Coordinates of C-alpha atoms in Angstrom, one line a residue:
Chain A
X27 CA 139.1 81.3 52.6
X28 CA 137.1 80.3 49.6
X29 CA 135.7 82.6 47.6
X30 CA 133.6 82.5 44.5
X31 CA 133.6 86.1 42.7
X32 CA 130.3 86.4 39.6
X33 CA 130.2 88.8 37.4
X34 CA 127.6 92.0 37.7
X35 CA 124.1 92.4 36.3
X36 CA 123.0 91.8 33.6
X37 CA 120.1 93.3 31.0
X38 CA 119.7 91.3 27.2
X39 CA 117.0 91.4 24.7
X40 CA 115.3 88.3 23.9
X41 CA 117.4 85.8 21.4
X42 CA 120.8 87.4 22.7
X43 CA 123.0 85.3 24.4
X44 CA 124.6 86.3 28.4
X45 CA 128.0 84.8 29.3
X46 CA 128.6 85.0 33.1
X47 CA 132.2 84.4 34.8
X48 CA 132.5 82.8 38.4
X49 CA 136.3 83.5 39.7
X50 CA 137.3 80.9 42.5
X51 CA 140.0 81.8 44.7
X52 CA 141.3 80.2 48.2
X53 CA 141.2 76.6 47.1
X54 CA 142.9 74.5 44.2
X55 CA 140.6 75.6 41.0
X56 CA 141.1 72.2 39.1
X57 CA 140.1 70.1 42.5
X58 CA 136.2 70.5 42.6
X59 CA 133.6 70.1 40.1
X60 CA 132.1 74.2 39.8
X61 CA 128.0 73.8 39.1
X62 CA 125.8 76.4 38.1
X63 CA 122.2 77.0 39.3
X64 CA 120.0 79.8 38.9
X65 CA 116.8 80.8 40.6
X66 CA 113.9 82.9 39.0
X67 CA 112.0 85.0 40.9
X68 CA 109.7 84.1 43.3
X69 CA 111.3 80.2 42.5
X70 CA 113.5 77.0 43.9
X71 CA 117.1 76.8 43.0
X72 CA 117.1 75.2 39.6
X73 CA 120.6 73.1 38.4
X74 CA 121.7 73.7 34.9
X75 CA 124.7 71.8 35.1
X76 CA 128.8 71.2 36.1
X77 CA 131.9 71.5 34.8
X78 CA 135.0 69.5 36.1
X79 CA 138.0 72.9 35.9
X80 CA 140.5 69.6 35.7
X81 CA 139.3 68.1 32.3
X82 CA 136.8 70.4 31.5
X83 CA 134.5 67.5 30.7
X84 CA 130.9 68.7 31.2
X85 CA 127.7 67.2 32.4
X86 CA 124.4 69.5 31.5
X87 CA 120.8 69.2 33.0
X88 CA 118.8 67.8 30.5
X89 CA 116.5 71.0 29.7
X90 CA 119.7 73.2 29.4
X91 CA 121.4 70.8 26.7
X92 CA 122.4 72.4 23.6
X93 CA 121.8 75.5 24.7
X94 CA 123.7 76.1 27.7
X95 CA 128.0 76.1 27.3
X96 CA 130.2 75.6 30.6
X97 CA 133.7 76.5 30.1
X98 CA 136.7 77.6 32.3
X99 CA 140.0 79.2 32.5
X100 CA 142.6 77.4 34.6
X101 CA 145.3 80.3 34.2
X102 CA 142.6 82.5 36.0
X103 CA 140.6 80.1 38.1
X104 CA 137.6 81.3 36.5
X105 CA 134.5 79.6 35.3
X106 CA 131.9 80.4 32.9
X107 CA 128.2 80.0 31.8
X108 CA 127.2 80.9 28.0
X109 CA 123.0 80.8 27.8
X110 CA 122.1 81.6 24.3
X111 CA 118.8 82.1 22.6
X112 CA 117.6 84.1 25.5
X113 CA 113.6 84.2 26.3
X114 CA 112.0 86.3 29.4
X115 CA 111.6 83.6 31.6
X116 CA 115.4 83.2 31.4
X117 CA 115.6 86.2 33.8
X118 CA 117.0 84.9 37.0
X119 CA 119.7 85.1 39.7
X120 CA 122.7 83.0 38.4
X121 CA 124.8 81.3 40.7
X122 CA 128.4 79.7 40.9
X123 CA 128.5 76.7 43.6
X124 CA 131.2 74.7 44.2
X125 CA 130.8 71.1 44.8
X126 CA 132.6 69.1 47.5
X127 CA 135.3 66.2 46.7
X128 CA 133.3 63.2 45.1
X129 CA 129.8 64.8 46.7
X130 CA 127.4 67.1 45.6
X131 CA 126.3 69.6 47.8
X132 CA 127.0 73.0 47.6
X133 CA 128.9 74.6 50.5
X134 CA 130.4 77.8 48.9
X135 CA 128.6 79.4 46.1
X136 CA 129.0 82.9 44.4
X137 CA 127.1 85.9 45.1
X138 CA 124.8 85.8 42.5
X139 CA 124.5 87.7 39.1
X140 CA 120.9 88.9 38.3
X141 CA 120.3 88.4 34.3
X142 CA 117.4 90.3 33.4
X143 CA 116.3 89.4 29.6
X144 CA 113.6 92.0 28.7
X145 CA 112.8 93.8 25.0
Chain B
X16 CA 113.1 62.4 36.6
X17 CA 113.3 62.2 40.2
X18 CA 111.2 65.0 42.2
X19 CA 111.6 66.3 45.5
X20 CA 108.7 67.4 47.3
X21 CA 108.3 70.0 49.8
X22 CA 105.1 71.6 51.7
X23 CA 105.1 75.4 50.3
X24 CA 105.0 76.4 54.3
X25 CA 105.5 75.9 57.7
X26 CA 104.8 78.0 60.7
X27 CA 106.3 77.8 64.2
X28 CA 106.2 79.7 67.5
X29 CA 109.4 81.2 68.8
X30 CA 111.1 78.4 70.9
X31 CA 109.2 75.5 69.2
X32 CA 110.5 72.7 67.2
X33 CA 110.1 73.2 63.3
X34 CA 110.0 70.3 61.1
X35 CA 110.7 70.4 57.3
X36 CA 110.1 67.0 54.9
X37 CA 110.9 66.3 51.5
X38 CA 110.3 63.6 50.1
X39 CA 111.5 61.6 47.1
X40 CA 110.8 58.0 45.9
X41 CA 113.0 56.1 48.3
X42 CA 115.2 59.2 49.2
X43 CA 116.8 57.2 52.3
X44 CA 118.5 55.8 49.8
X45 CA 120.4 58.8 48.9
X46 CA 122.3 61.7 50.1
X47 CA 120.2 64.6 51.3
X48 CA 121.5 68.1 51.6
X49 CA 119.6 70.9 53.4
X50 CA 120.0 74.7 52.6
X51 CA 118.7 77.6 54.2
X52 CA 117.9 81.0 51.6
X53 CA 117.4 84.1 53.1
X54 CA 115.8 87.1 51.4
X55 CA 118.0 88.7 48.7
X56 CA 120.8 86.1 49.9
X57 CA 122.7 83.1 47.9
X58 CA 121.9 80.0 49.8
X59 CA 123.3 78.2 52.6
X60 CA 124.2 75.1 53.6
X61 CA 123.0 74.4 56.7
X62 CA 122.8 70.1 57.1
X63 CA 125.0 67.9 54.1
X64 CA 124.5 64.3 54.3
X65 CA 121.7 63.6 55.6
X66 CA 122.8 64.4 59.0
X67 CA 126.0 66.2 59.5
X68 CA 126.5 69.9 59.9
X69 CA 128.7 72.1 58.3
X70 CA 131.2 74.6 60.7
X71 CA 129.2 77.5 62.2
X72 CA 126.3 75.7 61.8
X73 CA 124.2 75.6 65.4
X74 CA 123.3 72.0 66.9
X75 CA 119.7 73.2 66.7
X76 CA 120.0 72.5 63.4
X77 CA 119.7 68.2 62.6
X78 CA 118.6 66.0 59.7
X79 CA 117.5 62.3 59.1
X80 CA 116.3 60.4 56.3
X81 CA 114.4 57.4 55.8
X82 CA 112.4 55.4 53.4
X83 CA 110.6 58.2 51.1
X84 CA 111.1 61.0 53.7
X85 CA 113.9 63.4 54.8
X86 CA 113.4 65.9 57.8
X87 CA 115.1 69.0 58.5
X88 CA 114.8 70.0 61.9
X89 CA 115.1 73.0 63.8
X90 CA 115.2 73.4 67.3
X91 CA 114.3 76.3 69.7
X92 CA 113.7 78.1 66.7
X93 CA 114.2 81.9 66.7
X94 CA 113.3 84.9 64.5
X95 CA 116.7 84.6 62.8
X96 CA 115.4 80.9 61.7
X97 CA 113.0 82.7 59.4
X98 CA 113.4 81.6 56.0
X99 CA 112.9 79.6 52.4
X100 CA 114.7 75.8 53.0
X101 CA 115.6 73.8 50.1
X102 CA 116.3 69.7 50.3
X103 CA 118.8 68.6 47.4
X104 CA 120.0 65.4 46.5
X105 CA 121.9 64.0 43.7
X106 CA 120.5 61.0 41.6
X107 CA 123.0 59.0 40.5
X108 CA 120.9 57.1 37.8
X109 CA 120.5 60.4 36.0
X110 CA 124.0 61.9 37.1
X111 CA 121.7 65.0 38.0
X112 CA 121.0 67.4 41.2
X113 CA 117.6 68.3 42.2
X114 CA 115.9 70.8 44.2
X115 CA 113.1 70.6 46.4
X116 CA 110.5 73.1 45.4
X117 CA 111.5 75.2 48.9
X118 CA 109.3 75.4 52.4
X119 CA 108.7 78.9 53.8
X120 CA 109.9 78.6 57.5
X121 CA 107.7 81.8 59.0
X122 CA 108.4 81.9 63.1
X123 CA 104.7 83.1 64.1

């Protein structure tokens, strides 16, 4: 079955940066765009962005662009998300989700990784 | 950019039907997706497409879309039903995905 495995919690001081890994497993990696999106508290779901595991071509949400670095590692099937230049409202739950074959809704997504950026 | 819109709440008796819109400048022209987020819980998918239901997914749960208005509804609804529900779509022009702001579902 698919599975998307995140990394644990997280604490950073403001202006550090939080790199957070999204291991897939049950599917073909390199077949489905991986997408993160992260949800402060009390919030919506917010999209930062995609990658395409195949290419590794990108496509970033426009507020996250140059600061925000989606990466992956096909030997492993594991993505990543690299948020630099932290600030407190950067604290959120960071999910994984895995788009669907030329569609983008989510119908598997990770369990979450709570980043927590605090002096 | 394009904006979903969501009313921050709606509140049904046990065994009524709820109702959930979102609404987006012609959204029938687009691909809705529905997800249901439980406390403390990653979201989940609970109507793709505008209409269509993933596996495990009860009937009671059905979508439609039209013009600048998509509905989520919920059937016979139950305490289980309780919950935050997000619409999604994806907007081509921008090559973006966007989130309703959410509708707490509270089952009175």
């Amino acid at each position: 079955q698919v599975q998307l495995m995140q990394s644990g919690a997280e604490v950073k001081k403001p202006g550090a940066s939080v790199k957070v890994s999204c291991e897939a497993s049950g599917y073909a990696f390199t077949g489905y765009f991986m997408h993160w999106v992260r949800q402060a508290p009390g919030q919506g779901p917010e999209w930062m962005g995609r990658i395409d595991p195949n290419s590794g071509g990108t496509k970033y949400a426009q507020k996250f662009q140059g600061w925000v670095t989606m990466t992956r590692d096909t030997s492993i099937s594991t993505a990543y998300m690299e948020l630099r230049r932290l600030k407190s409202d950067d604290t959120a739950v960071y999910y994984c989700a895995r788009g669907g074959y030329g569609n983008y809704f989510f119908g598997y997504w990770g369990q979450g990784t709570l980043v927590t950026v605090s002096s | 950019s394009y904006v979903l819109s969501q009313p921050p709440s709606v509140s049904v008796a046990p065994g009524q039907t709820a109702r959930i819109i979102c609404g987006g400048n012609n959204i029938g022209s687009k691909s809705v997706h529905w997800y249901q987020q439980k406390s403390g819980q990653a979201p989940v998918l609970v109507v793709y497409d505008d209409t269509d239901r993933p596996s495990g997914i009860p009937e009671r749960f059905s979508g439609s879309n039209s013009g600048n208005t998509a509905t989520l509804t919920i059937s016979r609804v139950d305490a289980g039903d309780e919950a935050d529900y997000y619409c999604q779509v994806w907007d081509r022009s921008s090559d973006h995905v966007v989130f309703g702001g959410g509708t707490k579902l509270t089952v009175l």
